[in-house]
Amino acid sequence: EAGVVQSPRYKIIEKKQPVAFWCNPISGHNTLYWYLQNLGQGPELLIRYENEEAVDDSQLPKDRFSAERLKGVDSTLKIQPAELGDSAVYLCASSPGLTNTGELFFGEGSRLTVL
Amino acid sequence: GQNIDQPTEMTATEGAIVQINCTYQTSGFNGLFWYQQHAGEAPTFLSYNVLDGLEEKGRFSSFLSRSKGYSYLLLKELQMKDSASYLCAVRDWGDIPTFGRGTSLIVHP
């Protein structure tokens, strides 16, 4: 079974440029999360989707960040314009939902460097 | 809100036992997770506790005391490959897992 797939793995951009990250969750997983992880820190939630609905986006900086999961499958996270402080790893995770322990399955992440 | 505290770094010797503690203060509790994360890789699931007590899975065990807001991860017969960051995460009533900053474990020969 394929795991959570993210792309690109690495991205280097100059500040004020836009950037987008893509995530394809495990087939059949209704819940999708985007987390941000800074070096030496734990993941911090940006947004959670149940199917195509964003059910928790209170931590998403909406002035520059946006996300979508139009068909309830894959998702895109966009930053426009990027700032120096956005340099981090963006992790996508999926979960089957409420019928099990709620274990999250993570992708390998997209590492963003803003110059 | 959630407040999760765990040590920043620990060191241990190959073959030994190490206990990584996690304390939490949350507005709601619906389970506690431990994840392992090697440098540059994705976090991977280790354990889940929702009731008090000890859950054992091979060389790894996890303990939970809900009344004390306390959990620990116990790693036995340490191997060099166990060098990684160990993340404690608490799930609230909204089913959102909140992660601690992680404990970097260094296993030396």
mmCIF file of C-alpha atoms in Angstrom:
data_model
loop_
_atom_site.group_PDB
_atom_site.id
_atom_site.type_symbol
_atom_site.label_atom_id
_atom_site.label_comp_id
_atom_site.label_asym_id
_atom_site.label_seq_id
_atom_site.Cartn_x
_atom_site.Cartn_y
_atom_site.Cartn_z
ATOM 1 C CA GLU A 1 0.000 0.000 0.000
ATOM 2 C CA ALA A 2 1.358 3.394 -0.960
ATOM 3 C CA GLY A 3 1.965 5.836 1.861
ATOM 4 C CA VAL A 4 1.318 9.553 2.000
ATOM 5 C CA VAL A 5 3.045 11.204 -0.946
ATOM 6 C CA GLN A 6 4.250 14.794 -0.852
ATOM 7 C CA SER A 7 5.955 16.957 -3.429
ATOM 8 C CA PRO A 8 8.251 18.665 -3.852
ATOM 9 C CA ARG A 9 10.630 17.261 -1.232
ATOM 10 C CA TYR A 10 12.744 20.404 -1.293
ATOM 11 C CA LYS A 11 12.051 23.947 -2.437
ATOM 12 C CA ILE A 12 14.246 27.030 -2.320
ATOM 13 C CA ILE A 13 12.695 30.381 -3.172
ATOM 14 C CA GLU A 14 13.339 34.040 -2.596
ATOM 15 C CA LYS A 15 11.141 35.968 -0.211
ATOM 16 C CA LYS A 16 7.926 37.379 -1.622
ATOM 17 C CA GLN A 17 7.705 34.539 -4.152
ATOM 18 C CA PRO A 18 4.781 32.092 -4.106
ATOM 19 C CA VAL A 19 5.147 28.385 -3.380
ATOM 20 C CA ALA A 20 2.803 25.412 -3.414
ATOM 21 C CA PHE A 21 2.986 21.973 -1.851
ATOM 22 C CA TRP A 22 1.003 18.928 -2.873
ATOM 23 C CA CYS A 23 -0.115 15.954 -0.823
ATOM 24 C CA ASN A 24 -1.760 12.693 -1.818
ATOM 25 C CA PRO A 25 -3.027 10.827 1.262
ATOM 26 C CA ILE A 26 -3.396 7.088 1.702
ATOM 27 C CA SER A 27 -6.331 5.779 -0.305
ATOM 28 C CA GLY A 28 -9.518 5.751 1.730
ATOM 29 C CA HIS A 29 -8.266 8.142 4.412
ATOM 30 C CA ASN A 30 -10.910 10.796 4.927
ATOM 31 C CA THR A 31 -8.931 12.999 7.301
ATOM 32 C CA LEU A 32 -5.980 15.032 6.063
ATOM 33 C CA TYR A 33 -3.691 17.296 8.081
ATOM 34 C CA TRP A 34 -1.092 19.890 7.205
ATOM 35 C CA TYR A 35 1.521 20.468 9.875
ATOM 36 C CA LEU A 36 4.486 22.828 9.996
ATOM 37 C CA GLN A 37 7.675 21.663 11.713
ATOM 38 C CA ASN A 38 10.584 23.913 12.597
ATOM 39 C CA LEU A 39 13.997 22.476 13.396
ATOM 40 C CA GLY A 40 14.077 20.972 16.864
ATOM 41 C CA GLN A 41 10.352 21.427 17.373
ATOM 42 C CA GLY A 42 7.300 19.233 17.152
ATOM 43 C CA PRO A 43 4.779 19.504 14.318
ATOM 44 C CA GLU A 44 2.270 22.356 14.627
ATOM 45 C CA LEU A 45 -1.151 22.002 13.055
ATOM 46 C CA LEU A 46 -2.019 24.361 10.215
ATOM 47 C CA ILE A 47 -5.266 22.854 8.958
ATOM 48 C CA ARG A 48 -7.326 19.663 9.122
ATOM 49 C CA TYR A 49 -9.744 18.368 6.515
ATOM 50 C CA GLU A 50 -12.573 15.895 6.872
ATOM 51 C CA ASN A 51 -13.119 14.898 3.253
ATOM 52 C CA GLU A 52 -13.237 18.222 1.388
ATOM 53 C CA GLU A 53 -14.278 20.307 4.404
ATOM 54 C CA ALA A 54 -11.736 22.288 6.422
ATOM 55 C CA VAL A 55 -12.824 21.569 10.010
ATOM 56 C CA ASP A 56 -9.979 23.265 11.856
ATOM 57 C CA ASP A 57 -7.964 26.064 10.270
ATOM 58 C CA SER A 58 -7.590 28.368 13.247
ATOM 59 C CA GLN A 59 -3.776 28.151 13.131
ATOM 60 C CA LEU A 60 -3.488 28.858 9.408
ATOM 61 C CA PRO A 61 -2.145 32.388 8.723
ATOM 62 C CA LYS A 62 -4.848 33.269 6.272
ATOM 63 C CA ASP A 63 -3.253 36.465 5.047
ATOM 64 C CA ARG A 64 -0.637 34.479 3.151
ATOM 65 C CA PHE A 65 -1.492 30.790 3.479
ATOM 66 C CA SER A 66 -4.276 28.943 1.702
ATOM 67 C CA ALA A 67 -5.194 25.303 1.309
ATOM 68 C CA GLU A 68 -7.669 23.274 -0.647
ATOM 69 C CA ARG A 69 -8.877 19.708 -0.951
ATOM 70 C CA LEU A 70 -11.417 20.053 -3.694
ATOM 71 C CA LYS A 71 -12.430 16.432 -4.276
ATOM 72 C CA GLY A 72 -11.698 15.172 -0.782
ATOM 73 C CA VAL A 73 -8.573 13.331 -1.904
ATOM 74 C CA ASP A 74 -5.331 15.180 -2.612
ATOM 75 C CA SER A 75 -4.604 18.599 -1.166
ATOM 76 C CA THR A 76 -2.545 21.683 -1.944
ATOM 77 C CA LEU A 77 -1.027 24.150 0.516
ATOM 78 C CA LYS A 78 0.009 27.520 -0.885
ATOM 79 C CA ILE A 79 2.020 30.398 0.528
ATOM 80 C CA GLN A 80 1.908 33.774 -1.196
ATOM 81 C CA PRO A 81 4.020 35.739 -0.621
ATOM 82 C CA ALA A 82 6.600 33.700 1.276
ATOM 83 C CA GLU A 83 8.541 35.289 4.137
ATOM 84 C CA LEU A 84 11.889 34.342 5.657
ATOM 85 C CA GLY A 85 10.155 32.913 8.723
ATOM 86 C CA ASP A 86 8.251 30.422 6.585
ATOM 87 C CA SER A 87 11.374 28.298 6.178
ATOM 88 C CA ALA A 88 10.374 24.962 7.698
ATOM 89 C CA VAL A 89 9.260 21.443 6.841
ATOM 90 C CA TYR A 90 5.619 21.157 5.794
ATOM 91 C CA LEU A 91 4.243 17.774 6.743
ATOM 92 C CA CYS A 92 1.085 16.208 5.404
ATOM 93 C CA ALA A 93 -0.596 13.407 7.315
ATOM 94 C CA SER A 94 -3.730 11.338 6.823
ATOM 95 C CA SER A 95 -5.925 9.193 9.018
ATOM 96 C CA PRO A 96 -8.778 6.784 8.359
ATOM 97 C CA GLY A 97 -10.953 8.820 10.720
ATOM 98 C CA LEU A 98 -12.689 8.104 13.998
ATOM 99 C CA THR A 99 -13.055 4.338 13.728
ATOM 100 C CA ASN A 100 -9.609 3.466 15.052
ATOM 101 C CA THR A 101 -6.928 4.850 17.357
ATOM 102 C CA GLY A 102 -6.620 7.886 15.144
ATOM 103 C CA GLU A 103 -3.028 7.127 14.259
ATOM 104 C CA LEU A 104 -1.616 9.630 11.791
ATOM 105 C CA PHE A 105 0.357 8.500 8.761
ATOM 106 C CA PHE A 106 2.861 11.146 7.718
ATOM 107 C CA GLY A 107 4.450 11.936 4.405
ATOM 108 C CA GLU A 108 8.174 12.681 4.241
ATOM 109 C CA GLY A 109 7.515 16.396 4.144
ATOM 110 C CA SER A 110 8.376 19.331 1.920
ATOM 111 C CA ARG A 111 11.365 21.317 3.136
ATOM 112 C CA LEU A 112 11.058 25.008 2.292
ATOM 113 C CA THR A 113 13.957 27.430 2.387
ATOM 114 C CA VAL A 114 13.141 31.103 1.875
ATOM 115 C CA LEU A 115 16.141 33.300 1.028
ATOM 116 C CA GLY B 1 -5.434 24.892 24.848
ATOM 117 C CA GLN B 2 -2.763 22.252 25.193
ATOM 118 C CA ASN B 3 0.553 22.378 27.027
ATOM 119 C CA ILE B 4 2.854 19.407 26.499
ATOM 120 C CA ASP B 5 6.254 19.164 28.135
ATOM 121 C CA GLN B 6 9.028 16.681 27.488
ATOM 122 C CA PRO B 7 12.820 16.823 27.946
ATOM 123 C CA THR B 8 14.744 18.307 25.051
ATOM 124 C CA GLU B 9 17.519 15.750 24.942
ATOM 125 C CA MET B 10 18.561 12.472 26.549
ATOM 126 C CA THR B 11 21.548 10.205 26.115
ATOM 127 C CA ALA B 12 21.837 6.498 26.854
ATOM 128 C CA THR B 13 24.101 3.547 26.243
ATOM 129 C CA GLU B 14 23.468 0.764 23.762
ATOM 130 C CA GLY B 15 21.754 -2.163 25.493
ATOM 131 C CA ALA B 16 20.416 -0.024 28.337
ATOM 132 C CA ILE B 17 16.862 1.077 29.232
ATOM 133 C CA VAL B 18 15.668 4.666 28.878
ATOM 134 C CA GLN B 19 12.441 6.343 30.002
ATOM 135 C CA ILE B 20 11.198 9.463 28.231
ATOM 136 C CA ASN B 21 8.626 11.417 30.208
ATOM 137 C CA CYS B 22 5.796 13.583 28.948
ATOM 138 C CA THR B 23 3.505 15.763 31.021
ATOM 139 C CA TYR B 24 0.486 17.535 29.649
ATOM 140 C CA GLN B 25 -2.222 20.016 30.558
ATOM 141 C CA THR B 26 -5.140 19.959 28.166
ATOM 142 C CA SER B 27 -8.648 21.288 27.914
ATOM 143 C CA GLY B 28 -9.817 17.841 26.829
ATOM 144 C CA PHE B 29 -8.236 14.426 26.561
ATOM 145 C CA ASN B 30 -8.973 11.748 24.001
ATOM 146 C CA GLY B 31 -5.757 9.762 23.823
ATOM 147 C CA LEU B 32 -1.985 10.122 23.899
ATOM 148 C CA PHE B 33 0.405 9.079 21.152
ATOM 149 C CA TRP B 34 4.125 8.517 20.893
ATOM 150 C CA TYR B 35 5.854 8.919 17.537
ATOM 151 C CA GLN B 36 9.449 8.307 16.495
ATOM 152 C CA GLN B 37 11.141 10.646 14.030
ATOM 153 C CA HIS B 38 14.585 10.052 12.577
ATOM 154 C CA ALA B 39 16.414 13.113 11.291
ATOM 155 C CA GLY B 40 15.046 14.225 7.943
ATOM 156 C CA GLU B 41 12.281 11.640 7.964
ATOM 157 C CA ALA B 42 8.561 11.523 8.697
ATOM 158 C CA PRO B 43 7.248 10.763 12.185
ATOM 159 C CA THR B 44 6.135 7.148 12.564
ATOM 160 C CA PHE B 45 3.587 5.836 15.055
ATOM 161 C CA LEU B 46 4.849 3.952 18.100
ATOM 162 C CA SER B 47 2.004 3.726 20.603
ATOM 163 C CA TYR B 48 -1.409 4.925 21.708
ATOM 164 C CA ASN B 49 -2.833 5.134 25.246
ATOM 165 C CA VAL B 50 -6.336 6.235 26.132
ATOM 166 C CA LEU B 51 -6.810 4.348 29.422
ATOM 167 C CA ASP B 52 -4.493 4.363 32.431
ATOM 168 C CA GLY B 53 -1.810 1.741 32.504
ATOM 169 C CA LEU B 54 0.992 0.230 30.529
ATOM 170 C CA GLU B 55 0.900 -0.790 26.878
ATOM 171 C CA GLU B 56 3.735 -3.050 25.806
ATOM 172 C CA LYS B 57 4.859 -3.594 22.248
ATOM 173 C CA GLY B 58 8.137 -5.420 21.845
ATOM 174 C CA ARG B 59 11.046 -3.349 23.146
ATOM 175 C CA PHE B 60 8.819 -0.292 23.543
ATOM 176 C CA SER B 61 6.237 0.323 26.266
ATOM 177 C CA SER B 62 4.084 3.358 26.974
ATOM 178 C CA PHE B 63 2.421 4.303 30.250
ATOM 179 C CA LEU B 64 -0.402 6.720 30.962
ATOM 180 C CA SER B 65 -1.814 8.310 34.112
ATOM 181 C CA ARG B 66 -4.711 10.575 33.189
ATOM 182 C CA SER B 67 -5.165 11.905 36.727
ATOM 183 C CA LYS B 68 -1.541 13.063 36.788
ATOM 184 C CA GLY B 69 -1.404 14.232 33.170
ATOM 185 C CA TYR B 70 1.638 12.049 32.720
ATOM 186 C CA SER B 71 2.980 9.511 30.283
ATOM 187 C CA TYR B 72 6.281 7.848 29.625
ATOM 188 C CA LEU B 73 7.822 5.874 26.800
ATOM 189 C CA LEU B 74 10.144 3.078 27.899
ATOM 190 C CA LEU B 75 12.721 1.749 25.480
ATOM 191 C CA LYS B 76 14.507 -1.480 26.413
ATOM 192 C CA GLU B 77 17.632 -3.095 24.976
ATOM 193 C CA LEU B 78 18.580 0.113 23.257
ATOM 194 C CA GLN B 79 20.058 -0.091 19.781
ATOM 195 C CA MET B 80 21.987 2.519 17.854
ATOM 196 C CA LYS B 81 19.072 2.822 15.430
ATOM 197 C CA ASP B 82 16.894 4.059 18.299
ATOM 198 C CA SER B 83 18.719 7.393 18.111
ATOM 199 C CA ALA B 84 15.895 9.683 17.014
ATOM 200 C CA SER B 85 13.438 12.278 18.234
ATOM 201 C CA TYR B 86 10.469 10.962 20.232
ATOM 202 C CA LEU B 87 7.306 13.028 20.008
ATOM 203 C CA CYS B 88 4.530 12.965 22.578
ATOM 204 C CA ALA B 89 1.138 14.028 21.181
ATOM 205 C CA VAL B 90 -2.177 14.520 22.975
ATOM 206 C CA ARG B 91 -5.512 14.372 21.198
ATOM 207 C CA ASP B 92 -8.320 16.599 22.420
ATOM 208 C CA TRP B 93 -12.090 16.163 22.150
ATOM 209 C CA GLY B 94 -11.931 17.628 18.669
ATOM 210 C CA ASP B 95 -9.640 14.755 17.681
ATOM 211 C CA ILE B 96 -6.798 17.138 16.926
ATOM 212 C CA PRO B 97 -3.392 15.752 17.979
ATOM 213 C CA THR B 98 -1.123 18.417 19.490
ATOM 214 C CA PHE B 99 2.574 17.563 19.565
ATOM 215 C CA GLY B 100 5.237 18.340 22.127
ATOM 216 C CA ARG B 101 8.583 19.646 20.925
ATOM 217 C CA GLY B 102 10.111 16.168 20.990
ATOM 218 C CA THR B 103 12.931 14.521 22.916
ATOM 219 C CA SER B 104 16.137 13.909 21.009
ATOM 220 C CA LEU B 105 17.564 10.561 22.147
ATOM 221 C CA ILE B 106 21.216 9.852 21.490
ATOM 222 C CA VAL B 107 22.325 6.235 21.898
ATOM 223 C CA HIS B 108 26.069 5.734 22.139
ATOM 224 C CA PRO B 109 28.125 2.524 22.128
#
